[in-house]
Coordinates of C-alpha atoms and ligand atoms in Angstrom, one line a residue:
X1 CA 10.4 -0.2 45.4
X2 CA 9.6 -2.5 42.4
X3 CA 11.0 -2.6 38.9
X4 CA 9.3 -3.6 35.8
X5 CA 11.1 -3.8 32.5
X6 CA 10.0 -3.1 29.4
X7 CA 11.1 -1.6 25.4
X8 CA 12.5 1.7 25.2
X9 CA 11.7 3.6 22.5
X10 CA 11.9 7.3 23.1
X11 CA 15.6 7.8 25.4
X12 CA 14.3 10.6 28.7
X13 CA 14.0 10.2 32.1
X14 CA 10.9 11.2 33.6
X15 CA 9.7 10.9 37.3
X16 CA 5.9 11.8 38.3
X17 CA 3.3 10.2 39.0
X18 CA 1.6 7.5 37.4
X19 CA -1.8 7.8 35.6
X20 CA -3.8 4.5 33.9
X21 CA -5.6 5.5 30.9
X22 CA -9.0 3.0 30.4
X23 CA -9.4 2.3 26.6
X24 CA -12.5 3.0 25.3
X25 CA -12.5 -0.4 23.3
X26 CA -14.7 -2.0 25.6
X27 CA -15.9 -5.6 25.6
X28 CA -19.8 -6.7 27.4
X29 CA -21.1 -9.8 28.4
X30 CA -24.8 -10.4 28.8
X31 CA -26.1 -10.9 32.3
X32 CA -30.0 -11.9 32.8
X33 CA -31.4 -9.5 35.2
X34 CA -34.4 -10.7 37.2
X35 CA -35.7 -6.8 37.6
X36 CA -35.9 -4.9 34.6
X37 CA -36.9 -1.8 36.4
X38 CA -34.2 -1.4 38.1
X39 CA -32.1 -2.0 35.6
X40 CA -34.0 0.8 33.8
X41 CA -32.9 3.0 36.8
X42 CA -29.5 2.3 36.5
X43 CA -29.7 2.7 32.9
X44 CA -31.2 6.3 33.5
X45 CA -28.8 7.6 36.2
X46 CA -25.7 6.7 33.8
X47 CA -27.6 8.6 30.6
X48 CA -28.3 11.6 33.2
X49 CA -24.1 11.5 33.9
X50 CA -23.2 11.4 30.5
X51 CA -25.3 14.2 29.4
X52 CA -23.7 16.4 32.5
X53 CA -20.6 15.3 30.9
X54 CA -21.0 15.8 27.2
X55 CA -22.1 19.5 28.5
X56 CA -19.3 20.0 30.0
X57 CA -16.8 18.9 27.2
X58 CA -18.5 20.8 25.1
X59 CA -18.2 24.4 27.2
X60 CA -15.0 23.2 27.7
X61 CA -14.2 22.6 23.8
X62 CA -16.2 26.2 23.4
X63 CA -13.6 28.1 25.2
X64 CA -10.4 26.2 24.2
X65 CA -10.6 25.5 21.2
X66 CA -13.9 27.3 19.4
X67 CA -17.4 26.9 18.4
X68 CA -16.7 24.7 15.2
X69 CA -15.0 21.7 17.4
X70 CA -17.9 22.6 20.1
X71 CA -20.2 21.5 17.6
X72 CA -19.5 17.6 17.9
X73 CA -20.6 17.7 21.7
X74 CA -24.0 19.5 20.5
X75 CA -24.4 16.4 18.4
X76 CA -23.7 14.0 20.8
X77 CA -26.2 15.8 23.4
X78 CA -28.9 15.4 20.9
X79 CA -27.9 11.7 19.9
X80 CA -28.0 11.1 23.7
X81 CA -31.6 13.0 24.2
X82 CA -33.1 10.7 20.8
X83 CA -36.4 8.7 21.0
X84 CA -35.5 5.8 18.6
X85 CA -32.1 5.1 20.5
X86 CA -32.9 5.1 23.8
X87 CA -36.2 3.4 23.0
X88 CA -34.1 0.7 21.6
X89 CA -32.4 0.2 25.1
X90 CA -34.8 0.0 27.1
X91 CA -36.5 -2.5 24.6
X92 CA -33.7 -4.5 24.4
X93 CA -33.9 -4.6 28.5
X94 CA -37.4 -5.6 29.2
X95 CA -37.6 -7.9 26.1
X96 CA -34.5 -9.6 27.0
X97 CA -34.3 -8.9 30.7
X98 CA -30.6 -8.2 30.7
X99 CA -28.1 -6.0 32.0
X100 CA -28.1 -2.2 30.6
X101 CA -24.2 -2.5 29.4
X102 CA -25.4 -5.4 26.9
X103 CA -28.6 -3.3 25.9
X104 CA -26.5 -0.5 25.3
X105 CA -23.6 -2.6 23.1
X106 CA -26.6 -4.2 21.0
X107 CA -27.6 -1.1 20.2
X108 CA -24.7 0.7 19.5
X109 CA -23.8 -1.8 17.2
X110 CA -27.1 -1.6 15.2
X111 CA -27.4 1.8 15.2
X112 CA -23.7 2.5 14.1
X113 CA -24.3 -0.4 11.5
X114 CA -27.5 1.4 9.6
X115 CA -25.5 4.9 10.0
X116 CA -22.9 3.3 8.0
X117 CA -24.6 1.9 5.5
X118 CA -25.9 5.3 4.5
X119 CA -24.8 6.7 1.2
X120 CA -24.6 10.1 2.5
X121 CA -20.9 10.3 3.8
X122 CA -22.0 13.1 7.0
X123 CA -24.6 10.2 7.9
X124 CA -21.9 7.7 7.6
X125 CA -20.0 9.8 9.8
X126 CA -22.3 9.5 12.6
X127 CA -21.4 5.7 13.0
X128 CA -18.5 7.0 15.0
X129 CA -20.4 9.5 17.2
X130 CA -23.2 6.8 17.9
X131 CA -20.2 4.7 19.1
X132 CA -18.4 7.4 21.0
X133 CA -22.1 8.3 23.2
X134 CA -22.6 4.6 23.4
X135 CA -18.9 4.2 24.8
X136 CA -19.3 7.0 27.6
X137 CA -22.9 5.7 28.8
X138 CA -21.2 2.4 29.5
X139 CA -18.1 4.1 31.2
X140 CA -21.0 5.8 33.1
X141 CA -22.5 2.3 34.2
X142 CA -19.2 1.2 35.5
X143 CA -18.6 4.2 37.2
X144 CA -15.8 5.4 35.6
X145 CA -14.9 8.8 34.1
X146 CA -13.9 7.8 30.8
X147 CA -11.0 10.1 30.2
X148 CA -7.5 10.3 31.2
X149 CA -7.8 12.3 34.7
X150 CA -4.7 13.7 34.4
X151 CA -5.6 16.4 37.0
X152 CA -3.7 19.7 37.1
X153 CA -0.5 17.8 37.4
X154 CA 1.8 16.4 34.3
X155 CA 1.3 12.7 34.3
X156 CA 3.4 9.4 33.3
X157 CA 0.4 7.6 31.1
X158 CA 0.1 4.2 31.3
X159 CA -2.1 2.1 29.7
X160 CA -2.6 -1.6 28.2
X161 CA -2.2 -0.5 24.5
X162 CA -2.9 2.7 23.2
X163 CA -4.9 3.5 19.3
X164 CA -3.0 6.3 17.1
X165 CA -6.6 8.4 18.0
X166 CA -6.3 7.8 21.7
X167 CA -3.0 8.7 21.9
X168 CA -3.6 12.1 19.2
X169 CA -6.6 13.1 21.6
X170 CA -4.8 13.4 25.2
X171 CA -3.4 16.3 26.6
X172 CA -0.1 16.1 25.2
X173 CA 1.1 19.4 28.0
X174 CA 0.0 16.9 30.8
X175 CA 2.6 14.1 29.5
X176 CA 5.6 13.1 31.1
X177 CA 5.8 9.8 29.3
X178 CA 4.1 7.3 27.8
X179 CA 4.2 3.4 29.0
X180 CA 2.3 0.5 27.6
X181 CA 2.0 -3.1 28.3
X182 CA 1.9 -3.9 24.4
X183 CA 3.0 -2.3 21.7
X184 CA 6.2 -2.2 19.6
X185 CA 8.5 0.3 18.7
X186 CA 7.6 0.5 15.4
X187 CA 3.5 1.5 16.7
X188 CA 2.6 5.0 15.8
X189 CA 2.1 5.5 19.2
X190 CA 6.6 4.9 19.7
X191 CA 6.6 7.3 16.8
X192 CA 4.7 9.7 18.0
X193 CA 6.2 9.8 21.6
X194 CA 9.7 10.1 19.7
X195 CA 8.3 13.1 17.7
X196 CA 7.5 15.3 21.0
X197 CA 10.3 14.2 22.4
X198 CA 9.0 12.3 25.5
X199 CA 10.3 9.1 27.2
X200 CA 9.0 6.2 26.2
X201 CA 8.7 2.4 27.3
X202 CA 6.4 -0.1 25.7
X203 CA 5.7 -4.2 26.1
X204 CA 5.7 -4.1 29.6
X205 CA 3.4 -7.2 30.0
X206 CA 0.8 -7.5 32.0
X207 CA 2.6 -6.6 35.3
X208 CA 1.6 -2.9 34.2
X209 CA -2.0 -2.8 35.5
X210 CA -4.3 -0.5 37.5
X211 CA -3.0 -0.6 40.0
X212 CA -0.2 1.4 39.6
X213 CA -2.9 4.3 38.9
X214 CA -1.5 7.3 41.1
X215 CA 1.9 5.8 42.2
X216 CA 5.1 8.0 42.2
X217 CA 7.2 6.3 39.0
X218 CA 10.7 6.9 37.6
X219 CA 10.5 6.2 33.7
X220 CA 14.2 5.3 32.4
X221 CA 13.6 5.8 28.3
X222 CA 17.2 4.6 28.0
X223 CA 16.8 0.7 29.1
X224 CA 13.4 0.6 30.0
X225 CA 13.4 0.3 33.0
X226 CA 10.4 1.6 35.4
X227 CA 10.6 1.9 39.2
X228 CA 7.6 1.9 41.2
X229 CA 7.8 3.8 44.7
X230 CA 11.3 4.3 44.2
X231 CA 13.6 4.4 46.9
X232 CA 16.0 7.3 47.7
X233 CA 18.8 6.1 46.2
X234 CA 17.1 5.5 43.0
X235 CA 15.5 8.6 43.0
X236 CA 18.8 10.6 43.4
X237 CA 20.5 8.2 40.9
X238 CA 17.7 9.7 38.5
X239 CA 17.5 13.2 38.9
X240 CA 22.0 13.2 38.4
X241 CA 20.4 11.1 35.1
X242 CA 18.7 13.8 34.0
X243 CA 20.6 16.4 34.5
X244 CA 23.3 15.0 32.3
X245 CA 20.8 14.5 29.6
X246 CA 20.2 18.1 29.8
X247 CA 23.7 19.1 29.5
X248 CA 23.5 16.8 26.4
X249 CA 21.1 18.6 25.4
X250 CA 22.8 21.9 26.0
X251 CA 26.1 20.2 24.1
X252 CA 23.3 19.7 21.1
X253 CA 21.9 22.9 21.1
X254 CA 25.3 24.1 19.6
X255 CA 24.6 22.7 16.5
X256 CA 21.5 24.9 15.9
X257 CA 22.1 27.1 12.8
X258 CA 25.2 24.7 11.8
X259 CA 24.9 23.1 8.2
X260 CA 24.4 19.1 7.8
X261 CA 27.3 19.0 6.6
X262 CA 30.4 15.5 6.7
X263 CA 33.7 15.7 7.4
X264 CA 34.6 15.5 3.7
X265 CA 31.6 18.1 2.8
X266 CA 29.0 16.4 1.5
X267 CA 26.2 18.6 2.3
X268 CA 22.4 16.5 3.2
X269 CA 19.1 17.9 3.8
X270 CA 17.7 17.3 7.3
X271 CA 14.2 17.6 7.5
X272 CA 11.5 16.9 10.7
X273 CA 8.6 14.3 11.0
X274 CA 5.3 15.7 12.0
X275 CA 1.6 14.8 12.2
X276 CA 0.2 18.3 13.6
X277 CA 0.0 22.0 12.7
X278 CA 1.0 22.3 16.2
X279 CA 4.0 20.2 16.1
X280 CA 5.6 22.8 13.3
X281 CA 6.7 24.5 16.0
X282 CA 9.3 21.5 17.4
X283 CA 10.4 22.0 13.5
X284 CA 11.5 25.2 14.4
X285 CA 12.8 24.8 18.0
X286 CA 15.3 21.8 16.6
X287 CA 16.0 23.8 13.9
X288 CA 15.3 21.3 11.0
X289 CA 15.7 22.4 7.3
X290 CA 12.0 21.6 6.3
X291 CA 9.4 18.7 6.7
X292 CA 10.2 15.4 5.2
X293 CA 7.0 13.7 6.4
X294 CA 3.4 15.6 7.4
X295 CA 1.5 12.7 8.5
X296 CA -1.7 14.2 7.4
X297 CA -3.9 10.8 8.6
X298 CA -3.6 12.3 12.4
X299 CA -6.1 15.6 11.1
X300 CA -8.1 12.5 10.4
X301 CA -7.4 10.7 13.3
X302 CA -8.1 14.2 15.6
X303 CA -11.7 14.5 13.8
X304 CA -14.7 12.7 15.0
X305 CA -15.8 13.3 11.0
X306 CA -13.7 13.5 8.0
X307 CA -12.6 17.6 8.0
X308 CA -14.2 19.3 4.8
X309 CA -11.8 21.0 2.3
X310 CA -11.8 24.5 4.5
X311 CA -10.3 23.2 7.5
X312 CA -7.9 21.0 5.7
X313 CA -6.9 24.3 4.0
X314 CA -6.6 26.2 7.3
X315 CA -4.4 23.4 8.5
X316 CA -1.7 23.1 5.1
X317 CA -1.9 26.7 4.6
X318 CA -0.8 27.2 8.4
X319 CA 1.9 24.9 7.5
X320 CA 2.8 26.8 4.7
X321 CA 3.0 29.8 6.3
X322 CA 4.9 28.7 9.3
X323 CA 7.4 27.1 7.6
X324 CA 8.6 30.1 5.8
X325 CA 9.0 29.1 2.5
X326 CA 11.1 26.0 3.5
X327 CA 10.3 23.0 1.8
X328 CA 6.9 21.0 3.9
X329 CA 6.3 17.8 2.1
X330 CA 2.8 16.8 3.4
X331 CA 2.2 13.1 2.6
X332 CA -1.9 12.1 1.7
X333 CA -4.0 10.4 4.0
X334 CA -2.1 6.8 5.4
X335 CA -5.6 5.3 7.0
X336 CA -5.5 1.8 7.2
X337 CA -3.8 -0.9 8.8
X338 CA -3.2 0.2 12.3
X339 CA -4.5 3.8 11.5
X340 CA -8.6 2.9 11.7
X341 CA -10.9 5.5 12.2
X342 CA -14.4 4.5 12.2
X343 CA -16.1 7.0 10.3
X344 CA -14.3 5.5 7.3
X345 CA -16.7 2.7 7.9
X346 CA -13.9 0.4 6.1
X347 CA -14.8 -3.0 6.5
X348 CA -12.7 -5.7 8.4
X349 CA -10.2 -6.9 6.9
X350 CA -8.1 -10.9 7.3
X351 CA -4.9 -8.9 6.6
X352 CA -5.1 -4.9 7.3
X353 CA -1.4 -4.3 6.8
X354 CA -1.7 -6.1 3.2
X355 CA -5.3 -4.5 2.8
X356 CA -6.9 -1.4 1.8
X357 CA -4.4 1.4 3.5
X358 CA -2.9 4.1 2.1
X359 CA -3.3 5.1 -1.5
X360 CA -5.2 2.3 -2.7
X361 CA -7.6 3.8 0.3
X362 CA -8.0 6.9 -1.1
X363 CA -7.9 5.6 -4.6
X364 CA -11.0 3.8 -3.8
X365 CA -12.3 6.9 -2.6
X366 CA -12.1 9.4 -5.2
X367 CA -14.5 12.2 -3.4
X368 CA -11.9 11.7 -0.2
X369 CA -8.5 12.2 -1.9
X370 CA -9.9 15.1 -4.1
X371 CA -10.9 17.3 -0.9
X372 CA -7.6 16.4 0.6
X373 CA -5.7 17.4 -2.9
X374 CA -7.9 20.5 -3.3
X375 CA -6.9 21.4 0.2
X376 CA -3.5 21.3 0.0
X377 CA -2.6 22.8 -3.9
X378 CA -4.8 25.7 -2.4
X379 CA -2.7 26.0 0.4
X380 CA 0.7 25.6 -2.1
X381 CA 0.0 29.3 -2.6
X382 CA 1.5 30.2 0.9
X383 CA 4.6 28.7 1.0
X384 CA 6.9 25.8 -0.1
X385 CA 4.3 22.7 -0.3
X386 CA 5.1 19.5 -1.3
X387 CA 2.9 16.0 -2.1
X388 CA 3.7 12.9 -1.5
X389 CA 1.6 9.5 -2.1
X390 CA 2.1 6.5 0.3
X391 CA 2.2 3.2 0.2
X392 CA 2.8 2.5 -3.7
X393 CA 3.0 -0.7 -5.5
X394 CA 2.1 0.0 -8.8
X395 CA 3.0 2.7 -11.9
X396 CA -0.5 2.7 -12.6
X397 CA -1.4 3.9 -8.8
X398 CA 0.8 6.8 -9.1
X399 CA -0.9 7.6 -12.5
X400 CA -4.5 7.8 -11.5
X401 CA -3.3 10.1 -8.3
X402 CA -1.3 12.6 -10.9
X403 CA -4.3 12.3 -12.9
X404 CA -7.2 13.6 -10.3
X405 CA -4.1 16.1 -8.8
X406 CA -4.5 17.7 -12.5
X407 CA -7.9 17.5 -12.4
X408 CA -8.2 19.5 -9.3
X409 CA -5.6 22.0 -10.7
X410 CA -7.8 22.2 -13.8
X411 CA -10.9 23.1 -11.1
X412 CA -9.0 25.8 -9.1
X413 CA -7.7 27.5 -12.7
X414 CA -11.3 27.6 -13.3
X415 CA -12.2 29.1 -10.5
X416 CA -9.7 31.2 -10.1
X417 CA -7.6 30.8 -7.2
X418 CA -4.2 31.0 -6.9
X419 CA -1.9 27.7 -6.7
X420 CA 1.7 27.1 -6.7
X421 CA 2.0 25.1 -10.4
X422 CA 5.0 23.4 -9.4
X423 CA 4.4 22.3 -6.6
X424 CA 6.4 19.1 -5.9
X425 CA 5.6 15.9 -6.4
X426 CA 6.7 12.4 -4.5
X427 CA 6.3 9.1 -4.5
X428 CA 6.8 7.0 -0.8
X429 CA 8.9 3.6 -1.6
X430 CA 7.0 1.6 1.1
X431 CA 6.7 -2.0 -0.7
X432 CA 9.3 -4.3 -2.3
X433 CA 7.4 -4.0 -5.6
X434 CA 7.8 -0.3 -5.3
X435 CA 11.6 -0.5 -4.6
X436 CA 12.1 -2.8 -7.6
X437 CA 10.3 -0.4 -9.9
X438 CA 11.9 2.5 -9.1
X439 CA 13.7 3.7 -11.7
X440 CA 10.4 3.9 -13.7
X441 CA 8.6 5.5 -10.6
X442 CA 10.9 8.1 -10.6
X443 CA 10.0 9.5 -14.3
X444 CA 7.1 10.3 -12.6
X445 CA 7.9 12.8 -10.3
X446 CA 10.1 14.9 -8.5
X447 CA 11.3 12.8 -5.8
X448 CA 10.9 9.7 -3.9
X449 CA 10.7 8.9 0.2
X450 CA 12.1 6.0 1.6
X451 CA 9.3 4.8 4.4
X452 CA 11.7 2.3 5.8
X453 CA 9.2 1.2 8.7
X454 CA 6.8 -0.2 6.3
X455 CA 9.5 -1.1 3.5
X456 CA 11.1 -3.2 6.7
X457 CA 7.8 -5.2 7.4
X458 CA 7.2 -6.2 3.8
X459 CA 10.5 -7.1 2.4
X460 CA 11.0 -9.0 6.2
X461 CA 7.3 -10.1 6.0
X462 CA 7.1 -9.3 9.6
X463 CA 4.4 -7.6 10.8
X464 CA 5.7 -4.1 12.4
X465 CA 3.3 -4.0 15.4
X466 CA 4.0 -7.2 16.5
X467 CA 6.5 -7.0 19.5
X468 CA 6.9 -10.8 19.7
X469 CA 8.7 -10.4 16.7
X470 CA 11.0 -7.2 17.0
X471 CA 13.9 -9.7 16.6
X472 CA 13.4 -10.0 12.9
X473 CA 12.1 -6.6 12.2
X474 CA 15.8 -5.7 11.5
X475 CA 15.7 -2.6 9.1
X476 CA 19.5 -3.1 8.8
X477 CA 19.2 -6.4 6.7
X478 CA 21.1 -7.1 4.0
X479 CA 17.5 -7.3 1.4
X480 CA 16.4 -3.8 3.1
X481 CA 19.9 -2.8 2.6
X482 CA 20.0 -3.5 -1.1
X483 CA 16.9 -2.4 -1.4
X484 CA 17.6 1.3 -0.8
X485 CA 20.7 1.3 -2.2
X486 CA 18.3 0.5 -5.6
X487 CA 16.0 3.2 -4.9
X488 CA 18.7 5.6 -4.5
X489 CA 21.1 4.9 -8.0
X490 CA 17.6 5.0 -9.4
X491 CA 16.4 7.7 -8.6
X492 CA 19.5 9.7 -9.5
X493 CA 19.7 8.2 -12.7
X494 CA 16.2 9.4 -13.5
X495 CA 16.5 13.3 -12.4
X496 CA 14.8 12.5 -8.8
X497 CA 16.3 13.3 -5.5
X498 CA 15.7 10.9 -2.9
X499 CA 15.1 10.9 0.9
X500 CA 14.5 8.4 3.9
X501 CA 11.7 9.3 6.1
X502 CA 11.4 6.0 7.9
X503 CA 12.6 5.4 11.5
X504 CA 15.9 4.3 9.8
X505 CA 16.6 7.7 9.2
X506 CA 17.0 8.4 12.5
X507 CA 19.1 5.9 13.3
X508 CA 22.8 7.2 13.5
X509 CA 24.4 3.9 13.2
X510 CA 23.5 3.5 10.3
X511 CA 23.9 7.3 9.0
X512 CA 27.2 7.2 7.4
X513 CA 26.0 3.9 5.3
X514 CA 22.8 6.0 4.0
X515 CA 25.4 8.7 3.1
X516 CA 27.4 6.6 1.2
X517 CA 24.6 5.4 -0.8
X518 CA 24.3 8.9 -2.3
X519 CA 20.7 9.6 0.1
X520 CA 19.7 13.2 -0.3
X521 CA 17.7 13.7 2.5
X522 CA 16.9 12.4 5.8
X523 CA 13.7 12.8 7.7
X524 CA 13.5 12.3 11.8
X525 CA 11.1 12.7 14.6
X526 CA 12.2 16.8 15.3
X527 CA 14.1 15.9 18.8
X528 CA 16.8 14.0 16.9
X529 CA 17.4 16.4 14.4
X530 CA 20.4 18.0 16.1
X531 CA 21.9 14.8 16.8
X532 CA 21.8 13.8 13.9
X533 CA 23.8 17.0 12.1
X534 CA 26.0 16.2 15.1
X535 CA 26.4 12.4 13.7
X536 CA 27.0 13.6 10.1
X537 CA 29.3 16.1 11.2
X538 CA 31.6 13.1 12.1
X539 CA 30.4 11.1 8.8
X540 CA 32.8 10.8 5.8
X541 CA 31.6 9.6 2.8
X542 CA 34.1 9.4 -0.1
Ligands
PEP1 C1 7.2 4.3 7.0 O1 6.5 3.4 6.7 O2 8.5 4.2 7.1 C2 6.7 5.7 7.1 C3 7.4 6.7 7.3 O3 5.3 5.8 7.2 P1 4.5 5.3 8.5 O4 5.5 5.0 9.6 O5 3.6 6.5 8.9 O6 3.7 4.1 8.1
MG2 MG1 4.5 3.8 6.1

């Protein structure tokens, strides 16, 4: 048996067997070949394999999931079967006499390049699928599959690092837990183990590496530890581990239907952090009161192009619905920062986290945000919607955004379709600057949403996904502190009710502190939402 250590960020135990997800980010290095023939052979066996694949995926996509998503594949077939691009590979072989995986990265990178300089937006979209068919013919070249062969069995996955897009495109039925040798617990890959509930350990270090692939594994979510081939004793240890934690959760499960209520009766709202239509259900199963946070980026992230105004509608309207008239407070697109998806074509930037993310994003993108705010006050006609605009630094942000909202509520009166008129309003206090202004924020509209992950990195000026520096990512500090407890007394004393949707809100050390302060509602990852009524049940507050 051997141990490796790591950070826990999601508490489970799980024990399976290990599978090493590849990432698809890929680098090459160009090899002179002295037979550019063969090399041309090579080249046309992998293209021959990644055809059979994309095929496959795409009967495979028919009968899961439907024609429309089918429809990528079909694009990617007839990417793979054009003139220009492959005659660009083979040029790039015989003119250079190199190896087929730097061919193929040259082109890639050219062709992706003049697809995003398009001004159509579908032709800029096709940057990413020129990338994606570029990506499998060199996993093809190496030999590999590609994809997470998770096989029939539920797997642990392990992996170096793991994008927001890889992680929102596995299996998540096949998942026992997730382990990474990066990453912090602040990534949206900790968050979004935390939201389905599945064991999680990350910063392993490099001591987590292919070789593990297949190996029997106990995940311990609690410390974080991992034991490889585990022996007897550890195994048994284990399993009496998780049998507790399901009598915990049994214990837990008597708080369904209870209010969130303290000791002395002050009454909260506890609401559930989502990113998928899928994930409503958890909402219900942990019986939250509503949805604090739809992180509507991972429709994004789940889309090899941007999804037009119909499917987003399909998708908020299914909320809506599901929700039953319980408040769903679907938050605009977050892309940016560590949430890159490359049909956005953004360009790089020295400082993503400071850079275009969020609403200046879609600010900058007018023809975006309006399909995304069409989408969703169409869908306010089924149910209890809500908006809310991340990361906000200035009055005049949240202006412009109200502004093109009434614009598109303008366009639907026009065209007659039905809309909720008062659909709610909110503002995410995600910057120090934001904090500060607060009180005149919250004239504005209805309520504000403390995002405590990112307020945490810019008051600290520590950079969230850096797990060197976890140490002084402390959301309980003193400045962070004060900083809510601002946000709060002016939010109140300007007709607003305020929330926390931030990882902080989860945390139930710190509950009876954000009580105190007068917070109206708290948002968490759906697995801790009985826990946490549990925790204010013991909370008084004065
Ligand atoms: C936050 O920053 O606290 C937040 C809820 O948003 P995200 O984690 O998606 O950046
Ligand atoms: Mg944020």
């Amino acid at each position: 048996m051997r141990q490796l250590h790591g950070k826990p960020v999601c508490g489970g135990i799980a024990i399976g067997r290990l599978g090493f997800f590849r990432s698809r980010d890929r680098s090459v290095a160009r090899v002179s070949v002295a037979d550019a023939a063969a090399e041309h052979e090579r080249f046309a066996a992998a293209h021959q394999a990644a055809m059979r694949q994309v095929t496959e995926l795409q009967e495979r996509a028919r009968a899961e999931i439907g024609d429309k998503e089918a429809a990528v594949f079909e694009i990617h077939q007839m990417m793979l079967e054009d003139d220009d691009y492959l005659d660009a590979i083979r040029g790039v072989i015989i003119e250079q006499m190199c190896n087929a995986e730097y061919a193929v990265t040259v082109t890639r990178e050219e062709f992706a390049r003049s697809f995003a300089e398009m001004d159509d937006p579908y032709l800029q979209g096709r940057a990413a699928d020129v990338r994606d068919i570029s990506d499998r013919l060199l996993d093809c070249l190496a030999g590999r599959s590609g994809e997470l062969d998770v096989g029939d069995e539920p797997v642990i996955v392990a992996a170096k690092d793991l994008t927001p897009s890889e992680t929102v495109q596995m299996d998540k039925r096949k998942i026992l837990a997730f382990v990474t040798g990066g990453g912090s617990s602040n990534s949206h890959t900790a968050i979004l183990a935390r939201t389905m509930g599945l064991p999680a350990v990350v910063d392993v270090g490099d001591s987590l590496d292919e070789s593990l692939d297949g190996l029997p594994v106990i995940v311990d979510g609690f410390t974080g530890a991992i034991y490889v081939e585990p022996d007897a004793e550890t195994t048994a240890a284990m399993e009496k581990r998780r049998v507790e934690e399901a009598a915990r959760q049994t214990m837990l499960d008597s708080f369904r239907g209870k209010p969130n209520r303290t000791r002395d009766g002050k009454e909260v709202m506890v609401y559930a952090n989502i990113g998928s239509v899928a994930e409503v259900e958890l909402v219900h199963r942990y019986d939250a009161g509503g949805i604090g946070l739809f992180r509507s980026e991972f429709l994004f992230l789940g889309s090899s192009d941007y999804p037009d105004e119909d499917t987003q509608f399909a998708a908020y309207r299914k909320v809506a619905k599901e929700m039953g008239g319980k408040r769903s407070i679907i938050r605009t697109v977050d892309i940016g920062a560590d949430k890159q998806i490359a049909y956005f074509a953004l360009d790089a930037e020295e400082n993503p986290a400071l850079g275009l993310r969020g609403l200046r994003l879609c600010l900058e993108r007018p023809e975006v945000f309006k399909t995304q705010l069409r989408a969703l006050v169409r869908a306010s006609a089924f149910g209890k919607l809500a908006v809310m605009f991340p990361m906000v630094a200035s009055v005049w942000e949240v202006a412009e955004a109200k502004a093109l909202l009434e614009t598109v509520r303008e366009e639907l009166r026009r065209e007659d379709r039905p809309f909720d008129p008062d659909m709610e309003v909110g503002v995410m206090i995600e910057t120090p600057a934001a904090a500060v202004i607060s009180d005149i924020l919250a004239r504005e509209v209805d309520f504000l949403s403390l995002g405590t992950n990112d307020l945490t990195q810019y008051t600290l000026a520590v950079d969230r996904q850096n797990a060197r520096l976890e140490r002084f990512c402390d959301p309980h500090h003193e400045a962070v502190l004060r900083l809510i407890r601002t946000v709060v007394d002016n939010a109140h004393a300007n007709n607003a009710w305020v929330g926390v949707c931030g990882e902080l809100a989860g945390d139930t050390a710190i509950t009876e502190t954000l009580l105190r302060m007068g917070v109206d509602e708290l948002s968490v990852s759906p697995p801790k939402v009985l826990e946490l009524r549990k925790t204010i049940a013991e909370c008084t507050v004065g």
